[in-house]
């Protein structure tokens, strides 16, 4: 018997919408947390219920060990999301979250509950590999990397205690994604929408377009002005796009 959907250490609902026709599970970037998506429900209409995944090793899960295997993490997240597939479930992942979302989608598909769509944001396709070792940098080098991507509130860097708190999670997540290699198969059966900033140093438009190779279904590439965290400046437009693709005008 399948489990009933419920909030857990893994799954957060900032605005429960039990009557929603569609659910959207959001997977954060490296060093990120579920709270990154706290404002998204307000940008979507009542037809979409937003779930946000909380990784171990941060915020209220800070006493848990960091994930060390993308495949193992994907299996865990897929198992936690399965009870929520009683209605269409789409996945949105940014950066590391896009890679994880892809592997979670594979897991859900293998369980007979494929997602209705995958939104892969700020990440090159799994078939477009780069050799990266940012997780091996010293603390100052890693901080330069993060500042260059503008992914963390600059006020964090002015507080030494906060830096000590967030840097281990960022390093662990970089290690997680930089050491992962996706298998070429299986392909997904759901549509993929790749989303990227035109000035993102981490992914070219061509690398984002290669997500098309990973699905047997529909594909679309959407670009936004900006860098790696283009979505913070274009949150309403991103939400509008997601709402349309999730099945109708479900956005405000």
PDB file of C-alpha atoms in Angstrom:
ATOM      1  CA  UNK A   1       0.000   0.000   0.000  1.00  0.00           C
ATOM      2  CA  UNK A   2       1.357   3.456  -0.903  1.00  0.00           C
ATOM      3  CA  UNK A   3       1.866   6.075   1.778  1.00  0.00           C
ATOM      4  CA  UNK A   4      -0.458   9.045   2.039  1.00  0.00           C
ATOM      5  CA  UNK A   5       1.126  12.390   1.161  1.00  0.00           C
ATOM      6  CA  UNK A   6       2.457  14.226   4.184  1.00  0.00           C
ATOM      7  CA  UNK A   7       4.956  16.892   5.101  1.00  0.00           C
ATOM      8  CA  UNK A   8       8.251  15.474   6.317  1.00  0.00           C
ATOM      9  CA  UNK A   9      11.874  16.339   6.934  1.00  0.00           C
ATOM     10  CA  UNK A  10      12.273  16.134   3.159  1.00  0.00           C
ATOM     11  CA  UNK A  11       9.120  17.809   1.852  1.00  0.00           C
ATOM     12  CA  UNK A  12       7.976  21.342   2.738  1.00  0.00           C
ATOM     13  CA  UNK A  13       4.703  23.037   1.783  1.00  0.00           C
ATOM     14  CA  UNK A  14       4.717  26.759   2.457  1.00  0.00           C
ATOM     15  CA  UNK A  15       1.103  27.136   1.294  1.00  0.00           C
ATOM     16  CA  UNK A  16      -0.873  23.859   1.305  1.00  0.00           C
ATOM     17  CA  UNK A  17      -3.389  23.727  -1.531  1.00  0.00           C
ATOM     18  CA  UNK A  18      -5.293  20.453  -1.207  1.00  0.00           C
ATOM     19  CA  UNK A  19      -7.582  21.321  -4.137  1.00  0.00           C
ATOM     20  CA  UNK A  20      -4.742  22.047  -6.570  1.00  0.00           C
ATOM     21  CA  UNK A  21      -4.852  20.157  -9.851  1.00  0.00           C
ATOM     22  CA  UNK A  22      -1.067  19.981 -10.163  1.00  0.00           C
ATOM     23  CA  UNK A  23       1.897  19.747  -7.806  1.00  0.00           C
ATOM     24  CA  UNK A  24       5.334  21.214  -8.428  1.00  0.00           C
ATOM     25  CA  UNK A  25       8.293  19.770  -6.512  1.00  0.00           C
ATOM     26  CA  UNK A  26      11.245  22.185  -6.348  1.00  0.00           C
ATOM     27  CA  UNK A  27      14.858  21.120  -5.827  1.00  0.00           C
ATOM     28  CA  UNK A  28      17.373  23.767  -4.671  1.00  0.00           C
ATOM     29  CA  UNK A  29      20.833  24.680  -5.941  1.00  0.00           C
ATOM     30  CA  UNK A  30      24.148  23.843  -4.264  1.00  0.00           C
ATOM     31  CA  UNK A  31      24.128  25.203  -0.734  1.00  0.00           C
ATOM     32  CA  UNK A  32      20.451  26.027  -1.089  1.00  0.00           C
ATOM     33  CA  UNK A  33      17.476  25.002   0.983  1.00  0.00           C
ATOM     34  CA  UNK A  34      13.734  24.584   0.645  1.00  0.00           C
ATOM     35  CA  UNK A  35      13.209  28.159   1.835  1.00  0.00           C
ATOM     36  CA  UNK A  36      14.633  29.432  -1.468  1.00  0.00           C
ATOM     37  CA  UNK A  37      11.215  28.629  -2.947  1.00  0.00           C
ATOM     38  CA  UNK A  38       9.111  30.100  -0.125  1.00  0.00           C
ATOM     39  CA  UNK A  39       7.889  32.952  -2.326  1.00  0.00           C
ATOM     40  CA  UNK A  40       6.933  30.815  -5.314  1.00  0.00           C
ATOM     41  CA  UNK A  41       3.408  29.816  -4.186  1.00  0.00           C
ATOM     42  CA  UNK A  42       2.404  33.487  -4.075  1.00  0.00           C
ATOM     43  CA  UNK A  43       3.400  33.819  -7.745  1.00  0.00           C
ATOM     44  CA  UNK A  44       1.370  30.797  -8.813  1.00  0.00           C
ATOM     45  CA  UNK A  45      -2.379  30.452  -8.770  1.00  0.00           C
ATOM     46  CA  UNK A  46      -4.386  28.112  -6.606  1.00  0.00           C
ATOM     47  CA  UNK A  47      -4.168  25.403  -9.260  1.00  0.00           C
ATOM     48  CA  UNK A  48      -0.559  24.560  -8.341  1.00  0.00           C
ATOM     49  CA  UNK A  49       0.634  23.260  -4.981  1.00  0.00           C
ATOM     50  CA  UNK A  50       4.352  23.877  -4.436  1.00  0.00           C
ATOM     51  CA  UNK A  51       6.482  21.309  -2.624  1.00  0.00           C
ATOM     52  CA  UNK A  52      10.094  22.143  -1.775  1.00  0.00           C
ATOM     53  CA  UNK A  53      12.734  19.525  -1.038  1.00  0.00           C
ATOM     54  CA  UNK A  54      14.969  20.075   1.988  1.00  0.00           C
ATOM     55  CA  UNK A  55      18.382  18.433   1.669  1.00  0.00           C
ATOM     56  CA  UNK A  56      20.109  17.047   4.771  1.00  0.00           C
ATOM     57  CA  UNK A  57      22.885  19.033   6.428  1.00  0.00           C
ATOM     58  CA  UNK A  58      21.292  22.500   6.493  1.00  0.00           C
ATOM     59  CA  UNK A  59      18.831  24.632   8.443  1.00  0.00           C
ATOM     60  CA  UNK A  60      16.612  22.375  10.560  1.00  0.00           C
ATOM     61  CA  UNK A  61      18.480  19.323   9.181  1.00  0.00           C
ATOM     62  CA  UNK A  62      21.925  20.726   9.962  1.00  0.00           C
ATOM     63  CA  UNK A  63      22.763  17.902  12.375  1.00  0.00           C
ATOM     64  CA  UNK A  64      22.367  15.285   9.635  1.00  0.00           C
ATOM     65  CA  UNK A  65      25.264  14.254   7.382  1.00  0.00           C
ATOM     66  CA  UNK A  66      25.473  15.726   3.899  1.00  0.00           C
ATOM     67  CA  UNK A  67      24.519  13.581   0.937  1.00  0.00           C
ATOM     68  CA  UNK A  68      27.560  11.971  -0.689  1.00  0.00           C
ATOM     69  CA  UNK A  69      25.937  10.214  -3.662  1.00  0.00           C
ATOM     70  CA  UNK A  70      23.637  11.851  -6.208  1.00  0.00           C
ATOM     71  CA  UNK A  71      22.086   8.490  -7.084  1.00  0.00           C
ATOM     72  CA  UNK A  72      21.375   7.662  -3.435  1.00  0.00           C
ATOM     73  CA  UNK A  73      19.947  11.133  -2.829  1.00  0.00           C
ATOM     74  CA  UNK A  74      17.737  10.800  -5.908  1.00  0.00           C
ATOM     75  CA  UNK A  75      16.384   7.468  -4.695  1.00  0.00           C
ATOM     76  CA  UNK A  76      15.558   8.987  -1.310  1.00  0.00           C
ATOM     77  CA  UNK A  77      13.831  12.022  -2.805  1.00  0.00           C
ATOM     78  CA  UNK A  78      11.895   9.913  -5.321  1.00  0.00           C
ATOM     79  CA  UNK A  79      10.639   7.689  -2.506  1.00  0.00           C
ATOM     80  CA  UNK A  80       9.531  10.757  -0.538  1.00  0.00           C
ATOM     81  CA  UNK A  81       7.721  12.193  -3.572  1.00  0.00           C
ATOM     82  CA  UNK A  82       5.916   9.015  -4.608  1.00  0.00           C
ATOM     83  CA  UNK A  83       3.005   9.566  -2.187  1.00  0.00           C
ATOM     84  CA  UNK A  84       2.445  12.970  -3.802  1.00  0.00           C
ATOM     85  CA  UNK A  85       1.851  11.507  -7.266  1.00  0.00           C
ATOM     86  CA  UNK A  86      -1.878  11.009  -6.744  1.00  0.00           C
ATOM     87  CA  UNK A  87      -2.189  13.996  -9.083  1.00  0.00           C
ATOM     88  CA  UNK A  88       0.184  15.295 -11.787  1.00  0.00           C
ATOM     89  CA  UNK A  89       3.586  16.103 -10.289  1.00  0.00           C
ATOM     90  CA  UNK A  90       6.095  18.281 -12.139  1.00  0.00           C
ATOM     91  CA  UNK A  91       9.713  18.808 -11.074  1.00  0.00           C
ATOM     92  CA  UNK A  92      11.672  22.072 -11.055  1.00  0.00           C
ATOM     93  CA  UNK A  93      15.378  22.003 -10.269  1.00  0.00           C
ATOM     94  CA  UNK A  94      17.935  24.787 -10.400  1.00  0.00           C
ATOM     95  CA  UNK A  95      21.646  24.067 -10.983  1.00  0.00           C
ATOM     96  CA  UNK A  96      22.455  21.048  -8.776  1.00  0.00           C
ATOM     97  CA  UNK A  97      18.685  20.699  -8.389  1.00  0.00           C
ATOM     98  CA  UNK A  98      18.311  20.221 -12.149  1.00  0.00           C
ATOM     99  CA  UNK A  99      20.698  17.255 -12.096  1.00  0.00           C
ATOM    100  CA  UNK A 100      18.950  15.817  -9.063  1.00  0.00           C
ATOM    101  CA  UNK A 101      15.556  16.466 -10.638  1.00  0.00           C
ATOM    102  CA  UNK A 102      16.583  14.506 -13.712  1.00  0.00           C
ATOM    103  CA  UNK A 103      17.635  11.501 -11.630  1.00  0.00           C
ATOM    104  CA  UNK A 104      14.504  11.774  -9.459  1.00  0.00           C
ATOM    105  CA  UNK A 105      12.389  11.839 -12.627  1.00  0.00           C
ATOM    106  CA  UNK A 106      14.070   8.626 -13.737  1.00  0.00           C
ATOM    107  CA  UNK A 107      13.308   7.050 -10.378  1.00  0.00           C
ATOM    108  CA  UNK A 108       9.654   8.077 -10.469  1.00  0.00           C
ATOM    109  CA  UNK A 109       9.382   6.821 -14.032  1.00  0.00           C
ATOM    110  CA  UNK A 110      10.858   3.456 -13.037  1.00  0.00           C
ATOM    111  CA  UNK A 111       8.256   3.247 -10.257  1.00  0.00           C
ATOM    112  CA  UNK A 112       5.446   3.694 -12.747  1.00  0.00           C
ATOM    113  CA  UNK A 113       4.697   7.297 -11.699  1.00  0.00           C
ATOM    114  CA  UNK A 114       6.590   9.511 -14.161  1.00  0.00           C
ATOM    115  CA  UNK A 115       6.495  13.259 -13.545  1.00  0.00           C
ATOM    116  CA  UNK A 116       4.274  15.357 -15.770  1.00  0.00           C
ATOM    117  CA  UNK A 117       7.230  17.597 -16.682  1.00  0.00           C
ATOM    118  CA  UNK A 118      10.818  18.449 -15.776  1.00  0.00           C
ATOM    119  CA  UNK A 119      11.986  22.058 -15.629  1.00  0.00           C
ATOM    120  CA  UNK A 120      15.796  22.018 -15.760  1.00  0.00           C
ATOM    121  CA  UNK A 121      17.133  25.449 -14.819  1.00  0.00           C
ATOM    122  CA  UNK A 122      20.670  26.816 -14.820  1.00  0.00           C
ATOM    123  CA  UNK A 123      22.382  23.562 -15.711  1.00  0.00           C
ATOM    124  CA  UNK A 124      23.881  22.051 -18.827  1.00  0.00           C
ATOM    125  CA  UNK A 125      22.441  18.764 -20.051  1.00  0.00           C
ATOM    126  CA  UNK A 126      23.828  15.584 -18.440  1.00  0.00           C
ATOM    127  CA  UNK A 127      25.414  14.643 -21.770  1.00  0.00           C
ATOM    128  CA  UNK A 128      27.471  17.864 -21.783  1.00  0.00           C
ATOM    129  CA  UNK A 129      30.140  17.260 -19.184  1.00  0.00           C
ATOM    130  CA  UNK A 130      32.770  19.635 -17.872  1.00  0.00           C
ATOM    131  CA  UNK A 131      35.604  18.740 -15.553  1.00  0.00           C
ATOM    132  CA  UNK A 132      35.164  20.909 -12.475  1.00  0.00           C
ATOM    133  CA  UNK A 133      36.792  20.750  -9.045  1.00  0.00           C
ATOM    134  CA  UNK A 134      35.454  23.777  -7.186  1.00  0.00           C
ATOM    135  CA  UNK A 135      34.844  21.591  -4.134  1.00  0.00           C
ATOM    136  CA  UNK A 136      38.636  21.168  -3.821  1.00  0.00           C
ATOM    137  CA  UNK A 137      39.291  24.907  -3.537  1.00  0.00           C
ATOM    138  CA  UNK A 138      40.269  26.405  -0.210  1.00  0.00           C
ATOM    139  CA  UNK A 139      37.618  28.419   1.603  1.00  0.00           C
ATOM    140  CA  UNK A 140      38.569  31.727   0.004  1.00  0.00           C
ATOM    141  CA  UNK A 141      38.610  30.174  -3.463  1.00  0.00           C
ATOM    142  CA  UNK A 142      35.195  28.631  -2.943  1.00  0.00           C
ATOM    143  CA  UNK A 143      33.843  31.950  -1.686  1.00  0.00           C
ATOM    144  CA  UNK A 144      35.120  33.653  -4.853  1.00  0.00           C
ATOM    145  CA  UNK A 145      33.318  31.014  -6.911  1.00  0.00           C
ATOM    146  CA  UNK A 146      30.050  31.648  -5.072  1.00  0.00           C
ATOM    147  CA  UNK A 147      30.357  35.427  -5.271  1.00  0.00           C
ATOM    148  CA  UNK A 148      30.924  35.172  -9.030  1.00  0.00           C
ATOM    149  CA  UNK A 149      27.597  33.378  -9.389  1.00  0.00           C
ATOM    150  CA  UNK A 150      25.773  35.817  -7.075  1.00  0.00           C
ATOM    151  CA  UNK A 151      23.916  32.906  -5.567  1.00  0.00           C
ATOM    152  CA  UNK A 152      24.097  33.902  -1.931  1.00  0.00           C
ATOM    153  CA  UNK A 153      23.039  37.113  -0.254  1.00  0.00           C
ATOM    154  CA  UNK A 154      26.167  39.284  -0.053  1.00  0.00           C
ATOM    155  CA  UNK A 155      25.342  40.063   3.582  1.00  0.00           C
ATOM    156  CA  UNK A 156      26.186  36.454   4.428  1.00  0.00           C
ATOM    157  CA  UNK A 157      29.834  37.036   3.512  1.00  0.00           C
ATOM    158  CA  UNK A 158      30.113  39.918   5.965  1.00  0.00           C
ATOM    159  CA  UNK A 159      29.235  37.621   8.855  1.00  0.00           C
ATOM    160  CA  UNK A 160      32.047  35.197   9.642  1.00  0.00           C
ATOM    161  CA  UNK A 161      29.772  32.977  11.710  1.00  0.00           C
ATOM    162  CA  UNK A 162      27.251  32.674   8.871  1.00  0.00           C
ATOM    163  CA  UNK A 163      30.038  31.874   6.422  1.00  0.00           C
ATOM    164  CA  UNK A 164      31.228  29.041   8.658  1.00  0.00           C
ATOM    165  CA  UNK A 165      27.658  27.753   8.783  1.00  0.00           C
ATOM    166  CA  UNK A 166      26.896  27.719   5.040  1.00  0.00           C
ATOM    167  CA  UNK A 167      30.293  26.922   3.506  1.00  0.00           C
ATOM    168  CA  UNK A 168      30.369  23.213   4.477  1.00  0.00           C
ATOM    169  CA  UNK A 169      26.981  22.634   2.816  1.00  0.00           C
ATOM    170  CA  UNK A 170      28.087  24.456  -0.317  1.00  0.00           C
ATOM    171  CA  UNK A 171      31.318  22.464  -0.515  1.00  0.00           C
ATOM    172  CA  UNK A 172      29.498  19.167   0.046  1.00  0.00           C
ATOM    173  CA  UNK A 173      26.952  19.989  -2.658  1.00  0.00           C
ATOM    174  CA  UNK A 174      29.658  20.996  -5.125  1.00  0.00           C
ATOM    175  CA  UNK A 175      31.393  17.691  -4.447  1.00  0.00           C
ATOM    176  CA  UNK A 176      28.097  15.879  -4.976  1.00  0.00           C
ATOM    177  CA  UNK A 177      27.368  17.380  -8.379  1.00  0.00           C
ATOM    178  CA  UNK A 178      30.957  17.549  -9.648  1.00  0.00           C
ATOM    179  CA  UNK A 179      31.538  13.857  -8.981  1.00  0.00           C
ATOM    180  CA  UNK A 180      28.259  12.690 -10.539  1.00  0.00           C
ATOM    181  CA  UNK A 181      28.030  11.163 -13.998  1.00  0.00           C
ATOM    182  CA  UNK A 182      24.556  10.446 -15.346  1.00  0.00           C
ATOM    183  CA  UNK A 183      24.058   7.205 -17.239  1.00  0.00           C
ATOM    184  CA  UNK A 184      23.043   7.779 -20.884  1.00  0.00           C
ATOM    185  CA  UNK A 185      19.800   5.864 -20.402  1.00  0.00           C
ATOM    186  CA  UNK A 186      16.948   5.626 -19.693  1.00  0.00           C
ATOM    187  CA  UNK A 187      15.504   8.652 -21.430  1.00  0.00           C
ATOM    188  CA  UNK A 188      12.594  10.430 -19.818  1.00  0.00           C
ATOM    189  CA  UNK A 189       9.078  10.048 -21.178  1.00  0.00           C
ATOM    190  CA  UNK A 190       7.963  13.464 -19.902  1.00  0.00           C
ATOM    191  CA  UNK A 191       8.466  16.887 -21.501  1.00  0.00           C
ATOM    192  CA  UNK A 192      11.586  18.832 -20.531  1.00  0.00           C
ATOM    193  CA  UNK A 193      11.801  22.610 -20.441  1.00  0.00           C
ATOM    194  CA  UNK A 194      15.375  23.860 -20.145  1.00  0.00           C
ATOM    195  CA  UNK A 195      15.781  27.358 -18.714  1.00  0.00           C
ATOM    196  CA  UNK A 196      18.968  29.389 -18.555  1.00  0.00           C
ATOM    197  CA  UNK A 197      20.394  32.865 -18.236  1.00  0.00           C
ATOM    198  CA  UNK A 198      22.092  34.132 -21.375  1.00  0.00           C
ATOM    199  CA  UNK A 199      25.158  35.231 -19.384  1.00  0.00           C
ATOM    200  CA  UNK A 200      25.505  32.180 -17.141  1.00  0.00           C
ATOM    201  CA  UNK A 201      29.200  31.199 -16.857  1.00  0.00           C
ATOM    202  CA  UNK A 202      28.180  27.686 -15.834  1.00  0.00           C
ATOM    203  CA  UNK A 203      26.120  26.786 -18.907  1.00  0.00           C
ATOM    204  CA  UNK A 204      25.976  27.955 -22.505  1.00  0.00           C
ATOM    205  CA  UNK A 205      22.727  28.121 -24.428  1.00  0.00           C
ATOM    206  CA  UNK A 206      23.980  25.227 -26.548  1.00  0.00           C
ATOM    207  CA  UNK A 207      24.671  23.114 -23.453  1.00  0.00           C
ATOM    208  CA  UNK A 208      21.176  23.859 -22.161  1.00  0.00           C
ATOM    209  CA  UNK A 209      19.634  22.968 -25.523  1.00  0.00           C
ATOM    210  CA  UNK A 210      21.208  19.505 -25.262  1.00  0.00           C
ATOM    211  CA  UNK A 211      18.590  18.552 -22.650  1.00  0.00           C
ATOM    212  CA  UNK A 212      16.526  17.670 -25.711  1.00  0.00           C
ATOM    213  CA  UNK A 213      18.616  14.510 -26.026  1.00  0.00           C
ATOM    214  CA  UNK A 214      17.298  13.202 -22.702  1.00  0.00           C
ATOM    215  CA  UNK A 215      13.587  12.861 -23.426  1.00  0.00           C
ATOM    216  CA  UNK A 216      11.366  11.043 -25.904  1.00  0.00           C
ATOM    217  CA  UNK A 217       8.701  13.698 -25.338  1.00  0.00           C
ATOM    218  CA  UNK A 218       8.437  17.406 -26.078  1.00  0.00           C
ATOM    219  CA  UNK A 219      11.288  19.826 -25.422  1.00  0.00           C
ATOM    220  CA  UNK A 220      11.605  23.574 -25.180  1.00  0.00           C
ATOM    221  CA  UNK A 221      14.460  25.939 -24.375  1.00  0.00           C
ATOM    222  CA  UNK A 222      13.707  29.269 -22.711  1.00  0.00           C
ATOM    223  CA  UNK A 223      16.369  31.906 -22.100  1.00  0.00           C
ATOM    224  CA  UNK A 224      16.271  34.897 -19.768  1.00  0.00           C
ATOM    225  CA  UNK A 225      18.603  37.890 -19.513  1.00  0.00           C
ATOM    226  CA  UNK A 226      21.070  37.430 -16.691  1.00  0.00           C
ATOM    227  CA  UNK A 227      23.537  35.041 -15.151  1.00  0.00           C
ATOM    228  CA  UNK A 228      23.378  31.857 -13.135  1.00  0.00           C
ATOM    229  CA  UNK A 229      20.682  33.145 -10.788  1.00  0.00           C
ATOM    230  CA  UNK A 230      18.596  34.837 -13.476  1.00  0.00           C
ATOM    231  CA  UNK A 231      15.473  33.462 -11.763  1.00  0.00           C
ATOM    232  CA  UNK A 232      15.744  35.816  -8.785  1.00  0.00           C
ATOM    233  CA  UNK A 233      15.371  38.815 -11.114  1.00  0.00           C
ATOM    234  CA  UNK A 234      12.705  37.165 -13.260  1.00  0.00           C
ATOM    235  CA  UNK A 235      10.677  35.254 -10.679  1.00  0.00           C
ATOM    236  CA  UNK A 236       7.241  36.382 -11.982  1.00  0.00           C
ATOM    237  CA  UNK A 237       8.134  35.413 -15.555  1.00  0.00           C
ATOM    238  CA  UNK A 238       9.547  32.063 -14.427  1.00  0.00           C
ATOM    239  CA  UNK A 239       6.391  31.356 -12.421  1.00  0.00           C
ATOM    240  CA  UNK A 240       4.205  32.348 -15.358  1.00  0.00           C
ATOM    241  CA  UNK A 241       6.074  29.968 -17.635  1.00  0.00           C
ATOM    242  CA  UNK A 242       5.831  27.107 -15.141  1.00  0.00           C
ATOM    243  CA  UNK A 243       2.125  27.755 -14.630  1.00  0.00           C
ATOM    244  CA  UNK A 244       1.411  27.575 -18.352  1.00  0.00           C
ATOM    245  CA  UNK A 245       3.440  24.419 -18.855  1.00  0.00           C
ATOM    246  CA  UNK A 246       1.864  22.730 -15.834  1.00  0.00           C
ATOM    247  CA  UNK A 247      -1.484  22.791 -17.553  1.00  0.00           C
ATOM    248  CA  UNK A 248      -3.233  26.018 -18.300  1.00  0.00           C
ATOM    249  CA  UNK A 249      -3.210  29.526 -16.929  1.00  0.00           C
ATOM    250  CA  UNK A 250      -2.492  28.538 -13.352  1.00  0.00           C
ATOM    251  CA  UNK A 251      -0.599  31.699 -12.489  1.00  0.00           C
ATOM    252  CA  UNK A 252      -1.698  35.042 -11.172  1.00  0.00           C
TER     253      UNK A 252
END
